mmCIF file of C-alpha atoms in Angstrom:
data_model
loop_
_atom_site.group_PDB
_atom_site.id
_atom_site.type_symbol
_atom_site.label_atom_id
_atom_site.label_comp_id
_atom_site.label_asym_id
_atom_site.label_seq_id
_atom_site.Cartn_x
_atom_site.Cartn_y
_atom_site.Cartn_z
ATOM 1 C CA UNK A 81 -6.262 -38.124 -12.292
ATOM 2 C CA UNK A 82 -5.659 -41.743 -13.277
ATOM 3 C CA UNK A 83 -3.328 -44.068 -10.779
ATOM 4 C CA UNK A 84 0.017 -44.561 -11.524
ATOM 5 C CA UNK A 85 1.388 -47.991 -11.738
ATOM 6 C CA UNK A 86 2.627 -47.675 -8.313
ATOM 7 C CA UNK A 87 -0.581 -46.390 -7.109
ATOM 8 C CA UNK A 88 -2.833 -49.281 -8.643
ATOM 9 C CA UNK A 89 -0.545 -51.598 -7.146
ATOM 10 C CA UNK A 90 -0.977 -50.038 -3.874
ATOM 11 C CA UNK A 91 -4.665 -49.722 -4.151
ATOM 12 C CA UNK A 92 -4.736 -53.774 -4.862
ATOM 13 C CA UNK A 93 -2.658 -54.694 -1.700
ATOM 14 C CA UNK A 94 -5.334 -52.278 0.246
ATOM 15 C CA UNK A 95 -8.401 -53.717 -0.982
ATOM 16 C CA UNK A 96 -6.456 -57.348 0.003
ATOM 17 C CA UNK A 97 -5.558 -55.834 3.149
ATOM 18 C CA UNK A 98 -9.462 -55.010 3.940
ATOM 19 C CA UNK A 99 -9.845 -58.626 2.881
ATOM 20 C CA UNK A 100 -7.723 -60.253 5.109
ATOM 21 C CA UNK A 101 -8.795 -58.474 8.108
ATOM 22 C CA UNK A 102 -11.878 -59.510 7.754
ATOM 23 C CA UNK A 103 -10.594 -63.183 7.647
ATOM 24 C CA UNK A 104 -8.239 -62.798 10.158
ATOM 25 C CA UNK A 105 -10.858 -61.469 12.574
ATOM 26 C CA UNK A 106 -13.209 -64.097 12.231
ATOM 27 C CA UNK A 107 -10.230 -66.967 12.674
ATOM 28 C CA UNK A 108 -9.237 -64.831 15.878
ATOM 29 C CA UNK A 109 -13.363 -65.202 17.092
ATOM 30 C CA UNK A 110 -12.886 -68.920 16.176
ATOM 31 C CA UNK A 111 -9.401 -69.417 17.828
ATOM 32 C CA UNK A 112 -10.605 -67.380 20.617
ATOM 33 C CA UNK A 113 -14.383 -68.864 21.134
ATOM 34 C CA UNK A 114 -13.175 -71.739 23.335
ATOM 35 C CA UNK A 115 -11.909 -69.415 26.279
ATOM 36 C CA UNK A 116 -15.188 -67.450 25.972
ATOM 37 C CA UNK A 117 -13.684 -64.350 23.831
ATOM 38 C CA UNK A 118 -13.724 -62.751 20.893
ATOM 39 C CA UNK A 119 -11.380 -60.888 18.209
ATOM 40 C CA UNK A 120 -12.140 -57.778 19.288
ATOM 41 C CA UNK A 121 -11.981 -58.371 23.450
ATOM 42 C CA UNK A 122 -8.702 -60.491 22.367
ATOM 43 C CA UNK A 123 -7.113 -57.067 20.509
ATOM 44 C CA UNK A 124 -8.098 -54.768 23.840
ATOM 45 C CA UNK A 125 -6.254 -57.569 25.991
ATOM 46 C CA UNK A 126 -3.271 -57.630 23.663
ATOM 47 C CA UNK A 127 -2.495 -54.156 23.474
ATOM 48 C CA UNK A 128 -2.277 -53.952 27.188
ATOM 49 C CA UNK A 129 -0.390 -57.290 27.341
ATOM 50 C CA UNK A 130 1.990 -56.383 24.043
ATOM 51 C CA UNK A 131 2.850 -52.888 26.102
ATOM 52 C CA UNK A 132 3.421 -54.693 29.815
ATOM 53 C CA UNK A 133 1.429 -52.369 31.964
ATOM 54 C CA UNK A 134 -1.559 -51.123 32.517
ATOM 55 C CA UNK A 135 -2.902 -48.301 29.799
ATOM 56 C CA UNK A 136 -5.840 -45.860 29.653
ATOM 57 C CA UNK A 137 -8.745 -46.403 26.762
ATOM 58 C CA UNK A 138 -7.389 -43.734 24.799
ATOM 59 C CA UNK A 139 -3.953 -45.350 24.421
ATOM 60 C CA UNK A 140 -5.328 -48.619 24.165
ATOM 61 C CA UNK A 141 -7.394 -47.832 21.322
ATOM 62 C CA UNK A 142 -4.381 -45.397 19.758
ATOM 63 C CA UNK A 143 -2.019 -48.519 19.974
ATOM 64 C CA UNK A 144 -4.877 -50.333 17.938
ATOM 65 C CA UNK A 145 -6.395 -48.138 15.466
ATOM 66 C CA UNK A 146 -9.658 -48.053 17.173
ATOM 67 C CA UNK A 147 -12.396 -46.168 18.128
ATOM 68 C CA UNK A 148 -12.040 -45.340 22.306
ATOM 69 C CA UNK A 149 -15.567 -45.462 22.587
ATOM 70 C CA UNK A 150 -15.373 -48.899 21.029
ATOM 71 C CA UNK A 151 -12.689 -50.077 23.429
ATOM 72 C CA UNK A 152 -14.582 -48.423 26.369
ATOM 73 C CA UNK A 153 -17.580 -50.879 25.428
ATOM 74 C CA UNK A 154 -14.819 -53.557 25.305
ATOM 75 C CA UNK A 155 -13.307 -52.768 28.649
ATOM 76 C CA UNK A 156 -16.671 -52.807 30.455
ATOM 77 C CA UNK A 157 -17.654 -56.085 29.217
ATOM 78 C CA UNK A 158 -13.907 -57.755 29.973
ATOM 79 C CA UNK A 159 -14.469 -55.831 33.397
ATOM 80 C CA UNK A 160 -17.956 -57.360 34.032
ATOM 81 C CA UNK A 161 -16.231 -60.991 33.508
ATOM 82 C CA UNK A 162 -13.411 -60.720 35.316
ATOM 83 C CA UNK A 163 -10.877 -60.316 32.685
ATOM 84 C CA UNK A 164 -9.397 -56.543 33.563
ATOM 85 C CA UNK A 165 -9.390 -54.289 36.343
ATOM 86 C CA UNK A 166 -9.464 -50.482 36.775
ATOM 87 C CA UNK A 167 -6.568 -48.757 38.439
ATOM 88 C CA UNK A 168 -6.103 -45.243 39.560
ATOM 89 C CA UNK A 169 -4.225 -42.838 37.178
ATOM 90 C CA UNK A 170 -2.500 -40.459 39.596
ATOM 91 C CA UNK A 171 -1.945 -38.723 35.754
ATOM 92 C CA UNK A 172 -5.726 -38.419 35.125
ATOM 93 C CA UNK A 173 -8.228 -39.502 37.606
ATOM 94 C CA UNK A 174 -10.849 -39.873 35.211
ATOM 95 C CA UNK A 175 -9.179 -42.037 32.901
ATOM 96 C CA UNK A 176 -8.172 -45.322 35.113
ATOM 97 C CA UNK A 177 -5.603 -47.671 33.749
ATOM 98 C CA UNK A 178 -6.931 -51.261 32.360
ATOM 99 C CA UNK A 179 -4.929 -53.773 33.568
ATOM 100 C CA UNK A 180 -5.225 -57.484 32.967
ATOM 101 C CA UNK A 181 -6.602 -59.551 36.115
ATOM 102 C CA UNK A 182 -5.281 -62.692 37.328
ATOM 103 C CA UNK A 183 -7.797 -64.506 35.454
ATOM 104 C CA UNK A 184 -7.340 -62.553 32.280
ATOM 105 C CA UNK A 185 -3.710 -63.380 32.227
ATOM 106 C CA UNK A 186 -5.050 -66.918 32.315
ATOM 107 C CA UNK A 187 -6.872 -66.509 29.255
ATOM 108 C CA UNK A 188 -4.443 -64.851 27.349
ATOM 109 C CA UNK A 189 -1.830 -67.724 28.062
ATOM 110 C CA UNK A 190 -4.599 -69.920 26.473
ATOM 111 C CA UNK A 191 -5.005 -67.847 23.715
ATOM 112 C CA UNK A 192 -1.359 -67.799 23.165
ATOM 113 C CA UNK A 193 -0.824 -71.220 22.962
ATOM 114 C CA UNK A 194 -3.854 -71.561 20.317
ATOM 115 C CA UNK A 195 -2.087 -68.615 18.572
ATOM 116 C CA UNK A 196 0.932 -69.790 18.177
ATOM 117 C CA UNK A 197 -0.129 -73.666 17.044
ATOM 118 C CA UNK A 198 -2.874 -71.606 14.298
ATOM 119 C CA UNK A 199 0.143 -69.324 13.202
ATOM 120 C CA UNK A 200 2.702 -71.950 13.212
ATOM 121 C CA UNK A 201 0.764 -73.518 10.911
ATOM 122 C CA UNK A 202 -0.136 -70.236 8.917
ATOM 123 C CA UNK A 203 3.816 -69.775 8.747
ATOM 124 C CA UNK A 204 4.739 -73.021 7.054
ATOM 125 C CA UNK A 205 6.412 -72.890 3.456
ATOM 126 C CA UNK A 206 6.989 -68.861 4.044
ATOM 127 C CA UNK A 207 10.173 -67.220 4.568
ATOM 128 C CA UNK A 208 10.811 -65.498 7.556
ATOM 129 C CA UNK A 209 12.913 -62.577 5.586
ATOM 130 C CA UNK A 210 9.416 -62.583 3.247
ATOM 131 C CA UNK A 211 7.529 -62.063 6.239
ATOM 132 C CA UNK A 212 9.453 -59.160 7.740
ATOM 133 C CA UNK A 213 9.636 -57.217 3.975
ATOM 134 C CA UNK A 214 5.881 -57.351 4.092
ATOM 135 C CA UNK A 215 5.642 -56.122 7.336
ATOM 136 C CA UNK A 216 8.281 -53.145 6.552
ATOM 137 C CA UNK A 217 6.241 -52.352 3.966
ATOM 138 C CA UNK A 218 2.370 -52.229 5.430
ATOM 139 C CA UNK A 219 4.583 -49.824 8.486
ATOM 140 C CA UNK A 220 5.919 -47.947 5.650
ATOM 141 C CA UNK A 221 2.231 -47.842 4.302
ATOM 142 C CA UNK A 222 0.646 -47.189 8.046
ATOM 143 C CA UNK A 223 3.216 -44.649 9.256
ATOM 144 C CA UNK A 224 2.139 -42.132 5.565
ATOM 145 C CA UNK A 225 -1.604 -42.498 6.304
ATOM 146 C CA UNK A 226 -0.698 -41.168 10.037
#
């Protein structure tokens, strides 16, 4: 079956979208280096801080698109330095909620602030309505691969 026009242009914003993850994961590493982080650590942290309360693994990595024994890995080393805690789960007691320490908040007020000066600057010369149609459309995209 060849790809209709609508499919090759599809297939091009995919293979840009692979592309661009891999750049924007190696400018979060570089954003996030200074506070002793990475992109990955960084995107564990953020789902938890995006939803406001504390969340299993498994939701952590559903909210991501991630593997949960990947994120497990995560949350033990963010747990060895201090960054999140493990909470009871009155729900499921053998799935603790991962909650963002004192000193983890910390850290992701630092990262914030670098985010926001690096995207800020990303931003500049686009359209904010130009923005928002792209992002309608990778949902749109997201939400028929689910």
């Amino acid at each position: 079956m060849k790809r209709t026009a609508e499919g090759e242009a599809l297939t091009a914003l995919i293979l840009e979208t692979f592309r661009l993850n891999g750049e924007l994961l190696a400018a979060g590493n570089k954003l996030t280096k200074p506070m002793g982080m990475t992109s990955a650590r960084w995107q564990v942290m953020g789902a938890i801080d995006e939803w406001g309360q504390p969340l299993t693994v498994a939701q952590i990595a559903r909210r991501m698109g991630l593997a949960r024994q990947g994120v497990q890995r995560i949350v033990n080393d963010l747990k060895a330095q201090g960054l999140v805690t493990l909470e009871a789960n009155l729900d499921h007691k053998r799935s603790p909620l991962v909650a963002i320490s004192e000193t983890g908040s910390a850290v992701m007020v630092e990262i914030g602030k670098a985010q926001a000066a690096w995207v800020n600057t990303l931003a500049e010369g686009l359209s904010e309505r130009r923005i928002r149609d792209a992002l309608r459309l990778l949902e749109i995209v997201r939400g028929r691969i689910e």
